Tab-separated table of C-alpha atoms and ligand atoms in Angstrom:
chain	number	residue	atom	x	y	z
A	1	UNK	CA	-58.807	58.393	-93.288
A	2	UNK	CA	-57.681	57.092	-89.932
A	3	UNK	CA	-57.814	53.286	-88.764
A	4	UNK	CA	-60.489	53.273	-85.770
A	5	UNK	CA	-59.130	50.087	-84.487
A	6	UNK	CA	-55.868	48.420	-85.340
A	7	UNK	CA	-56.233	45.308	-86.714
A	8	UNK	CA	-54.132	42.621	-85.239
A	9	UNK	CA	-52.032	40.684	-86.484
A	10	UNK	CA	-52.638	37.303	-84.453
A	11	UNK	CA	-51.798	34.250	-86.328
A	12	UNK	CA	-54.680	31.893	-87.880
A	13	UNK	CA	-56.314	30.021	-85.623
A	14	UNK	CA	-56.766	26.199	-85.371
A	15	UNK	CA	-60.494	25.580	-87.190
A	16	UNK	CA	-63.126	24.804	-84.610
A	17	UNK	CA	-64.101	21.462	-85.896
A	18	UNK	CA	-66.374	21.118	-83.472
A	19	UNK	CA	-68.886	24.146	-84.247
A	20	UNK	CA	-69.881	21.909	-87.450
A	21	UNK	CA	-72.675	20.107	-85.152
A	22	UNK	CA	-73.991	22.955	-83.485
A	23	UNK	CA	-73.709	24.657	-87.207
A	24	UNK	CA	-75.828	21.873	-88.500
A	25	UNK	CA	-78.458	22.238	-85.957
A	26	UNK	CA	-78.793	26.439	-86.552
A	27	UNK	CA	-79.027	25.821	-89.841
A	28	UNK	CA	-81.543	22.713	-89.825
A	29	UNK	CA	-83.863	25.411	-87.690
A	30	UNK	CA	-83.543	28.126	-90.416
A	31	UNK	CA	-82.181	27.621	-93.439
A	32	UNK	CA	-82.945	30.577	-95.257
A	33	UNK	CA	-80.953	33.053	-92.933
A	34	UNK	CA	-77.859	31.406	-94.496
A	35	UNK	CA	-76.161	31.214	-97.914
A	36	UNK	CA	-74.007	27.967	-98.610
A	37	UNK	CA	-70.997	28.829	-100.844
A	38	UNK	CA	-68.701	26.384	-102.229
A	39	UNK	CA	-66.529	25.680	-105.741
A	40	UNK	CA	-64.600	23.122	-107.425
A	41	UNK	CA	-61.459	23.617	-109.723
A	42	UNK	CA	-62.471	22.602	-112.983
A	43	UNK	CA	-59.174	20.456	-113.339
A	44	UNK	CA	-61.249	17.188	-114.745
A	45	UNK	CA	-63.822	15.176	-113.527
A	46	UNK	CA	-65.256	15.011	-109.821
A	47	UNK	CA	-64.599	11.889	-108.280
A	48	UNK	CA	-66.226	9.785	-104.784
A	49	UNK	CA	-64.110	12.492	-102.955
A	50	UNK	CA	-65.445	15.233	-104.213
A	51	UNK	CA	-69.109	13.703	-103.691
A	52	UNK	CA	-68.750	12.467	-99.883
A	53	UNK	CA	-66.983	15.400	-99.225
A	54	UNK	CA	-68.760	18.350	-100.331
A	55	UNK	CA	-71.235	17.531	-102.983
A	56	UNK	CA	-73.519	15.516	-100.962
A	57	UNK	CA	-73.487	18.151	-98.665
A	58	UNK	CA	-74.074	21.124	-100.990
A	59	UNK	CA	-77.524	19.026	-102.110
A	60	UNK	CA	-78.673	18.018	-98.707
A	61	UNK	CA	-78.468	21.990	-97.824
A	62	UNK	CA	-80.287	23.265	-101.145
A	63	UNK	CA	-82.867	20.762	-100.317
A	64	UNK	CA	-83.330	21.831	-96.952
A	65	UNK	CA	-83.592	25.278	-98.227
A	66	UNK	CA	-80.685	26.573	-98.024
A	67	UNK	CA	-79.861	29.430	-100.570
A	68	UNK	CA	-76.753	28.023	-102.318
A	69	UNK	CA	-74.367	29.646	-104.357
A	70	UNK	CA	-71.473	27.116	-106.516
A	71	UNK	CA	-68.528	28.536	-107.933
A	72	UNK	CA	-66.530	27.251	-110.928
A	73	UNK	CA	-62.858	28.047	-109.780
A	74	UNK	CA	-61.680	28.614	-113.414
A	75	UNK	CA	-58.866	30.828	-112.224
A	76	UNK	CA	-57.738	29.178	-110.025
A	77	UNK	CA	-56.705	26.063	-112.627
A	78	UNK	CA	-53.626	28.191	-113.208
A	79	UNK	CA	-52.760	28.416	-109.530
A	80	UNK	CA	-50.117	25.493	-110.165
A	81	UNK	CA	-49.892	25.266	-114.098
A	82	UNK	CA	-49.887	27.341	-116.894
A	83	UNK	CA	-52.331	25.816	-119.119
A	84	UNK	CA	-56.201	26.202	-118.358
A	85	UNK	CA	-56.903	22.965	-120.185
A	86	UNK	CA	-59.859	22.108	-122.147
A	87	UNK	CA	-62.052	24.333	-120.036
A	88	UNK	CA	-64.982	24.610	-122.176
A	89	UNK	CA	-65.569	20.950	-122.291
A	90	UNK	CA	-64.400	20.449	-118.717
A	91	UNK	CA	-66.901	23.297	-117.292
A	92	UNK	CA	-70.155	22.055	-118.915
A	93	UNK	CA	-68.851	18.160	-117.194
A	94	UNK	CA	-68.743	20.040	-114.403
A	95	UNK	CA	-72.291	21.729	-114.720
A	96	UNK	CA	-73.524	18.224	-115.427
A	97	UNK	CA	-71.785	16.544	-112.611
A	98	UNK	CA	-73.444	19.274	-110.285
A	99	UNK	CA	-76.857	18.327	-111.884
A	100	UNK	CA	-77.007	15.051	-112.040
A	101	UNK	CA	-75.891	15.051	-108.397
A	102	UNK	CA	-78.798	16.976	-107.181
A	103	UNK	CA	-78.306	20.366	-107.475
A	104	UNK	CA	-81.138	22.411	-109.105
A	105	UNK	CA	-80.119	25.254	-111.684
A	106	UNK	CA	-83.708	26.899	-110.389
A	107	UNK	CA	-82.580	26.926	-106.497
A	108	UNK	CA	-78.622	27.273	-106.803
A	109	UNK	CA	-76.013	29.813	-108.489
A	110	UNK	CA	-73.739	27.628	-110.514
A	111	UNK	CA	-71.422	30.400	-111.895
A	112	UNK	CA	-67.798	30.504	-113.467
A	113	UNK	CA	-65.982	33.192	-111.188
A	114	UNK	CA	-63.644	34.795	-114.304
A	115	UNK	CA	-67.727	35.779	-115.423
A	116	UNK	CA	-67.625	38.006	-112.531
A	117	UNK	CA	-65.530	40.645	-112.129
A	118	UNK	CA	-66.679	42.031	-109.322
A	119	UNK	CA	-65.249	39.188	-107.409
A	120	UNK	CA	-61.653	39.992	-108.415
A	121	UNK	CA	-62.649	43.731	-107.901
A	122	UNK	CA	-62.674	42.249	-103.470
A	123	UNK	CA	-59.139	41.055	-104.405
A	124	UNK	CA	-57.466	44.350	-103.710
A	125	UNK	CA	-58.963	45.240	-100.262
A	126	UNK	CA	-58.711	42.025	-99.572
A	127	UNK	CA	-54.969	41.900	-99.996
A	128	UNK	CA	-54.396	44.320	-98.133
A	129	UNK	CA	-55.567	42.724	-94.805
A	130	UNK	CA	-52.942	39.946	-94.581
A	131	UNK	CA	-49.792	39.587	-94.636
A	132	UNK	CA	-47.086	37.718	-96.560
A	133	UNK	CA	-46.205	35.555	-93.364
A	134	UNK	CA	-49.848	34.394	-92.805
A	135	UNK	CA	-49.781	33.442	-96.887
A	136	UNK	CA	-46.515	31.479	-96.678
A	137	UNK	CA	-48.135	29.251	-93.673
A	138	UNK	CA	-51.220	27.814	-94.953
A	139	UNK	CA	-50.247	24.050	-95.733
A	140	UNK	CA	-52.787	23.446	-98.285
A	141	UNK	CA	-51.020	25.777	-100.135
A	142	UNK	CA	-47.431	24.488	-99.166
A	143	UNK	CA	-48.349	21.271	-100.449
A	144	UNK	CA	-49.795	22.028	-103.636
A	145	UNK	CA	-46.446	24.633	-103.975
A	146	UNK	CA	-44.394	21.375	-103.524
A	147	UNK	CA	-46.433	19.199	-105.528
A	148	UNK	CA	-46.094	21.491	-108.472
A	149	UNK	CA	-42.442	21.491	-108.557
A	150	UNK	CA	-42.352	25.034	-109.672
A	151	UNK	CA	-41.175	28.239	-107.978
A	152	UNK	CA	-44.259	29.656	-105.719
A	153	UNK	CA	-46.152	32.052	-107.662
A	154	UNK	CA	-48.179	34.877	-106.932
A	155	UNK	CA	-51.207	33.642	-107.597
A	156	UNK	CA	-50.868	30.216	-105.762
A	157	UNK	CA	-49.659	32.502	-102.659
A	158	UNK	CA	-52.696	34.437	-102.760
A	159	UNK	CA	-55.356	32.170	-104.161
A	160	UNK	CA	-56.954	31.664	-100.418
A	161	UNK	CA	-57.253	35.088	-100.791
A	162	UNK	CA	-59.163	35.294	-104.384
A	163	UNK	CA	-61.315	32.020	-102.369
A	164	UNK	CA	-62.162	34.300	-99.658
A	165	UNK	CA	-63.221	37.242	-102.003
A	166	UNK	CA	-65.374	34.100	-103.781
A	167	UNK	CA	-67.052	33.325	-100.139
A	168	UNK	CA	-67.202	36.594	-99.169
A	169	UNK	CA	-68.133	38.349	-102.412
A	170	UNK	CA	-71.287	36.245	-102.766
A	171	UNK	CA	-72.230	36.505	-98.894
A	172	UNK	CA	-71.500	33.089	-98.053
A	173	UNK	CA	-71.799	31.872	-94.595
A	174	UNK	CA	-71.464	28.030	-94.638
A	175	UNK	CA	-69.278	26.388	-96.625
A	176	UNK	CA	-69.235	22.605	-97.176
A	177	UNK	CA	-65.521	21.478	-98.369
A	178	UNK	CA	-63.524	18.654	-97.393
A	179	UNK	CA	-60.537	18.815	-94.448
A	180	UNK	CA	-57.912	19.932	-96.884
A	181	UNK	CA	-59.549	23.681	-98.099
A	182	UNK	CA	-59.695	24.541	-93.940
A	183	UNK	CA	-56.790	26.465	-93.691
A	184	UNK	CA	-58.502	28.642	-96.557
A	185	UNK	CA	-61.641	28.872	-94.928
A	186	UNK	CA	-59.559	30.297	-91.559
A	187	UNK	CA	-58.130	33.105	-94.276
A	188	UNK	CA	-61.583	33.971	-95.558
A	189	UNK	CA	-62.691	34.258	-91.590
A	190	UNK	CA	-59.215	36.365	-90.748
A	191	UNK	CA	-60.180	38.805	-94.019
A	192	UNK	CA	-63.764	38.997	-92.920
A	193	UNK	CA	-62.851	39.828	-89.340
A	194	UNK	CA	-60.298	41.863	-90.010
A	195	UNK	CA	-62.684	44.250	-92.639
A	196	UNK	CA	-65.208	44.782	-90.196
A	197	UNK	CA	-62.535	45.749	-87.513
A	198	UNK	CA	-61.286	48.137	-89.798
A	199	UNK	CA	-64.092	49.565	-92.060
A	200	UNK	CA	-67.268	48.311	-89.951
A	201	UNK	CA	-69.164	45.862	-90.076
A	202	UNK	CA	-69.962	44.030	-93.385
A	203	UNK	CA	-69.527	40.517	-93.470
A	204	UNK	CA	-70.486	37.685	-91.491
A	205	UNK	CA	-68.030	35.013	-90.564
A	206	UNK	CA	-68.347	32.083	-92.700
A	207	UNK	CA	-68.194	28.508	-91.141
A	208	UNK	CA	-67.010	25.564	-92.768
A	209	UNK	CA	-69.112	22.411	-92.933
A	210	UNK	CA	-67.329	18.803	-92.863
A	211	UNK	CA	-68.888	15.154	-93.742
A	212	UNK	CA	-68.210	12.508	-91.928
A	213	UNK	CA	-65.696	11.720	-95.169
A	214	UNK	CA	-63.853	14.853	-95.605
A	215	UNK	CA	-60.676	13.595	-96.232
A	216	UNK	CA	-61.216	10.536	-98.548
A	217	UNK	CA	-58.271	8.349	-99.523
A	218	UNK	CA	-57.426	7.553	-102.628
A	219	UNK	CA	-57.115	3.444	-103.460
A	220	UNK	CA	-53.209	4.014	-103.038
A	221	UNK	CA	-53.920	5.194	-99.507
A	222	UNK	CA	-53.334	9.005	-99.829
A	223	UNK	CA	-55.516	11.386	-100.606
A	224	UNK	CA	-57.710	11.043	-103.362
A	225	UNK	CA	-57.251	13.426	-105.884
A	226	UNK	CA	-56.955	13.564	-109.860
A	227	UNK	CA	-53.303	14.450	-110.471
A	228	UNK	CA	-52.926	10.949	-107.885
A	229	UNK	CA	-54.452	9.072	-110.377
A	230	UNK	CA	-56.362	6.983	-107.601
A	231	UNK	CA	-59.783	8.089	-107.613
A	232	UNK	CA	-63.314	6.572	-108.153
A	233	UNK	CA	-65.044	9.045	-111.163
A	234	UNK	CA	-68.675	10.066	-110.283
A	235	UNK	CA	-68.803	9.303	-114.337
A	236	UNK	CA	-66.709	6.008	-114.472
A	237	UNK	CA	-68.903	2.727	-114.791
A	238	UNK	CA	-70.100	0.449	-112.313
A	239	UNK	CA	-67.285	-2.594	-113.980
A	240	UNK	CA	-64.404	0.063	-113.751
A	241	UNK	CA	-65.574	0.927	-110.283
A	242	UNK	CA	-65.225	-2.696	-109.065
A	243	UNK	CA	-62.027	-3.221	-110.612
A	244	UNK	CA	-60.372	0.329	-108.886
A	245	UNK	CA	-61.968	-0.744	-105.383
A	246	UNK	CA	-60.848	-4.501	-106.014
A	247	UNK	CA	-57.053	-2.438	-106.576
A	248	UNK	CA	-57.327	-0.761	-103.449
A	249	UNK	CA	-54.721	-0.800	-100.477
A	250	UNK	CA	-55.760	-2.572	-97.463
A	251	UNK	CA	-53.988	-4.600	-95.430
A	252	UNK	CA	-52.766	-8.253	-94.015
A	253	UNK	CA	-55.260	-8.245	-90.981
A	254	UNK	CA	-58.234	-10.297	-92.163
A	255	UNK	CA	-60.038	-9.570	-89.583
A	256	UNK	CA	-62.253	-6.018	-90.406
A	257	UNK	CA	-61.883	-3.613	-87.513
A	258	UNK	CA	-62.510	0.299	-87.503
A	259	UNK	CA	-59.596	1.955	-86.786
A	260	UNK	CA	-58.489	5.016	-88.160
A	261	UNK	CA	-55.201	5.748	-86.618
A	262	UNK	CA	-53.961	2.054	-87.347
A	263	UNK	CA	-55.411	0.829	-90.544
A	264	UNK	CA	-56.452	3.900	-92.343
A	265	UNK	CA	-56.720	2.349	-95.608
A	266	UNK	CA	-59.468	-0.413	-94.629
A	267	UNK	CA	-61.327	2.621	-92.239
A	268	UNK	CA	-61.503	4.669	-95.420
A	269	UNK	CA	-63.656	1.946	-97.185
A	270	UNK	CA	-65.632	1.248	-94.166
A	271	UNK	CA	-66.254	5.222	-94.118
A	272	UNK	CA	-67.400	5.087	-97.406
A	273	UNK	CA	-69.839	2.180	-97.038
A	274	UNK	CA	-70.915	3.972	-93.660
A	275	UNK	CA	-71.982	7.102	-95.072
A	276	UNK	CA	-73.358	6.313	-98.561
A	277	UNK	CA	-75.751	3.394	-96.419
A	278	UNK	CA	-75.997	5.821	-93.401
A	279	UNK	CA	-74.154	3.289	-91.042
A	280	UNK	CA	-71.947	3.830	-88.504
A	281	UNK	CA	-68.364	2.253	-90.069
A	282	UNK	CA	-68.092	0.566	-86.789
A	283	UNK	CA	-71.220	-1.733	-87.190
A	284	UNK	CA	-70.455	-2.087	-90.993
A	285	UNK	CA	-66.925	-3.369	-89.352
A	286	UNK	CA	-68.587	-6.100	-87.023
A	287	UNK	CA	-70.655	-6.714	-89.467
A	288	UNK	CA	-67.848	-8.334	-92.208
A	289	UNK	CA	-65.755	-9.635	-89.346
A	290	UNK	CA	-63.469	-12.225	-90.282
A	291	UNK	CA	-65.189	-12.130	-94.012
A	292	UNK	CA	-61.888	-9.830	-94.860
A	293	UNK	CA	-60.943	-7.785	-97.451
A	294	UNK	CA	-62.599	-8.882	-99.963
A	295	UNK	CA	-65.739	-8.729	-98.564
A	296	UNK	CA	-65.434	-5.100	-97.243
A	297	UNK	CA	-64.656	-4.411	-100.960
A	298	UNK	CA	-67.701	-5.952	-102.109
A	299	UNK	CA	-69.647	-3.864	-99.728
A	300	UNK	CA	-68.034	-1.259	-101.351
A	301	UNK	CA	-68.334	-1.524	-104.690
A	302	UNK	CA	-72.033	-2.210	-103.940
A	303	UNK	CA	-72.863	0.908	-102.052
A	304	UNK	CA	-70.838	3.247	-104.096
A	305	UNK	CA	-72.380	1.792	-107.529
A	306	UNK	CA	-75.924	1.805	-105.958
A	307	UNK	CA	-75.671	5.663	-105.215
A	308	UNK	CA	-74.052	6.541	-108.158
A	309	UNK	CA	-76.241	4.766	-110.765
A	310	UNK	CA	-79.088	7.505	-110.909
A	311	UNK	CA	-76.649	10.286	-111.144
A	312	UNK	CA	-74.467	8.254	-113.583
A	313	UNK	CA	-77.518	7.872	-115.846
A	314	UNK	CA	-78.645	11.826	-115.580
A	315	UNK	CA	-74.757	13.001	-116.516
A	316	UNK	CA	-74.803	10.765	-119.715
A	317	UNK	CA	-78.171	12.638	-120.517
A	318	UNK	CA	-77.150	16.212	-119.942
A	319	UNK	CA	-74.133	15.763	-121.889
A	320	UNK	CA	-75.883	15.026	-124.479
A	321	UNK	CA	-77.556	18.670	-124.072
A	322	UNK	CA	-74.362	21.038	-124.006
A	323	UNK	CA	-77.146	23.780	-124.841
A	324	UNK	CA	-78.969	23.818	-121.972
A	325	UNK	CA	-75.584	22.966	-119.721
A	326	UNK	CA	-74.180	26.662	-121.207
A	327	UNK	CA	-77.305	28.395	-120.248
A	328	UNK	CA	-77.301	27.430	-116.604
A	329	UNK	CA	-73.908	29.101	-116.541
A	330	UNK	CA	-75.576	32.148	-118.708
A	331	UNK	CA	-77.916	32.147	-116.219
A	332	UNK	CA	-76.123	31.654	-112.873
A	333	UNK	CA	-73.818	34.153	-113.935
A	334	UNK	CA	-76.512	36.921	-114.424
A	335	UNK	CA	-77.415	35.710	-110.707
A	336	UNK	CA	-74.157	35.945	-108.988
A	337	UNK	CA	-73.405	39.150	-110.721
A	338	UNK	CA	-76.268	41.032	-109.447
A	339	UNK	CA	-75.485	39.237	-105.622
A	340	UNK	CA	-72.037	40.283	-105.570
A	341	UNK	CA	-72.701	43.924	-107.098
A	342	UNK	CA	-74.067	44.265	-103.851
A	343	UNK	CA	-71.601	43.004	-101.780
A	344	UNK	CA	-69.050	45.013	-103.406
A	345	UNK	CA	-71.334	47.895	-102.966
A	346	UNK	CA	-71.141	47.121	-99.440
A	347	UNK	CA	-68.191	47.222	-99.111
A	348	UNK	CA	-67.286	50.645	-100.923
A	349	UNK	CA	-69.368	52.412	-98.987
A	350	UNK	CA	-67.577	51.178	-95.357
A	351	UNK	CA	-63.986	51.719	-97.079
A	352	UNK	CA	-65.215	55.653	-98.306
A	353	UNK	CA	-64.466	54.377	-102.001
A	354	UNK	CA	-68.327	55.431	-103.286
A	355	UNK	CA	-67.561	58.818	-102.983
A	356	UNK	CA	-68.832	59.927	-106.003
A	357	UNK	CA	-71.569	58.729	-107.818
A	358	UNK	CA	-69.548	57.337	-111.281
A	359	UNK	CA	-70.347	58.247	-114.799
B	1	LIG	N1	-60.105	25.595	-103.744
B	1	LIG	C1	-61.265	24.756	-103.900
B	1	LIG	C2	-60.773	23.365	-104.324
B	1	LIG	O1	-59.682	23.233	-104.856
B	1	LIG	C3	-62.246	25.278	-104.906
B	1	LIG	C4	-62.893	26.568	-104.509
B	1	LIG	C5	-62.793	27.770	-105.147
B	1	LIG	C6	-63.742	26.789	-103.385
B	1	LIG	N2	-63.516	28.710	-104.526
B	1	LIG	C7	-64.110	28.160	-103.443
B	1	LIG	C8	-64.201	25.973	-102.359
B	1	LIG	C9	-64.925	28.712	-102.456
B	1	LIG	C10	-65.014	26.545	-101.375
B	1	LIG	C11	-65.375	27.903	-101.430
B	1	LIG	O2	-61.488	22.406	-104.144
């Protein structure tokens, strides 16, 4: 078979950051001509970051009615170690983290993607449509490489690939994540356009969708993330969330300002208090004045305890009820391997692969 049009090989462009208003507003006007796709590693429990930077959004679109789709990235644990972990226990956390957050098992796909072959199936066309050059620039996964201290492997290479093939696969088109899974999103879109240039057209380009938080800080000042150690746990208690927010970095300025670029740390906790009360961080700023630091912390500790109680309370309950967490994933997995059947069905048929019928 000969290539109709050569695909190019132009570098990855810059996210349009931008788009995610006028995204926002398509959707908001009708929600059920799009599919929201997103995942989380199950690595250990979520924490603040993971809620103000995708979860919240991943429940605000479902409720708008949104047809949502969440992925359990078990594979991609061992993308930089080689022990899964505890995953049994850490997938049904997961499942009630997702539940007690908002999402409904009736409206949303909450699948494990090693349940669905079909998604790994993408994998190999997939591959095909990069190159090793595009891999070996995406910084998320230069960091993580780093951060890892082990030799680059295969799968951490191609893992934005195996995301784009969990995107793609289930016919995703927005995708709430924070700042930091970006550069994969821009693969998933390079794979997508790149198929239909080649084969015809099958996919539509996913877009990703940012909060106004997508790039929370941890309470040491980077990013917050479990193997930091410096994170707030959706599931940690309202005493142990005053004491890690009393902990946190700010700085000798007692006067409470928003400003990003200068004093990140004490921006990051007026981000938080802004979006959990839905204030802008700058009044929330005027607001404490010279009350100082520990005044913006109280603030915080406040609104993030507030939100968190109700969902605290429902993941204590659904713990209790590992039963029913294990048939949502029964069930979502039935789901998302019927959706992505046809998807890969799809895309057979454009590549010539369906050529005969099978046994
Ligand atoms: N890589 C994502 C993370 O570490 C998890 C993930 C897997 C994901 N598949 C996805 C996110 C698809 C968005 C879409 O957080």
């Amino acid at each position: 078979m000969t290539t109709a049009t050569p695909v190019v090989d132009r570098p990855a462009a810059e996210p349009n950051l931008t788009a995610t208003a006028g995204l926002a507003d398509r959707i908001a006007r009708d929600p059920e001509a799009f599919r929201v796709l997103s995942g989380d590693r199950p690595t250990g429990p979520l924490h603040l970051g993971h809620y103000l930077g995708t979860l919240a959004n991943r429940v605000r679109l479902q409720n708008i009615g949104v047809p949502t789709v969440v992925v359990i990235a078990d594979y991609q644990v061992i993308t930089d170690r080689s022990d899964p972990g505890p995953l049994a226990d850490r997938v049904r956390t997961l499942v009630a983290e997702y539940l007690a957050a908002g999402l409904d098992p009736e409206r949303t796909v909450i699948f494990p993607h090693s349940a669905v072959p079909t998604l790994n199936q993408l994998m190999v066309p997939f591959l095909a449509l990069v190159t090793d050059a595009e891999l070996r620039r995406n910084p998320t996964v230069k960091a993580e490489a780093l951060a890892s201290r082990r030799p680059l492997g295969g799968l951490l290479l191609t893992y934005p690939v195996h995301q784009a093939a969990d995107i793609l696969g289930s016919g995703g088109t927005v995708v709430p994540i924070g700042r930091d899974q970006l550069p994969h999103l821009e693969t998933a879109r390079l794979i997508a356009r790149r198929f239909n240039e080649r084969y015809g057209l099958v996919f539509t380009l996913p877009e990703p969708l940012l909060t106004g938080t997508p790039n929370l800080l941890g309470t040491d000042g980077a990013k917050m993330s479990k193997t930091r150690g410096n994170t707030i746990g959706l599931g940690d208690t309202a005493d142990r969330t005053a004491a890690i927010v009393r902990g946190a970095q700010t700085d000798a300025n007692r006067h409470i300002t928003f400003e990003p670029a200068t004093r990140p740390q004490v921006a990051n906790l007026l981000s938080v208090i802004g979006e959990l009360t839905e204030q802008d961080p700058r009044d929330v700023a005027a607001d404490i004045g010279d009350r100082g630091a520990a005044e913006l912390k109280r603030r915080a500790t406040e609104a993030i305890n507030d939100r968190l109680a109700p969902l605290r309370r429902r993941r204590t309950d659904l713990l209790a009820d590992p039963g029913y967490l294990t048939g949502v994933l029964v069930d979502g997995t039935a789901r998302a391997t019927a959706l992505t059947a046809d998807v890969l069905n799809r895309v057979r048929a454009a590549m010539g692969m369906d050529y005969f019928a099978g046994p």
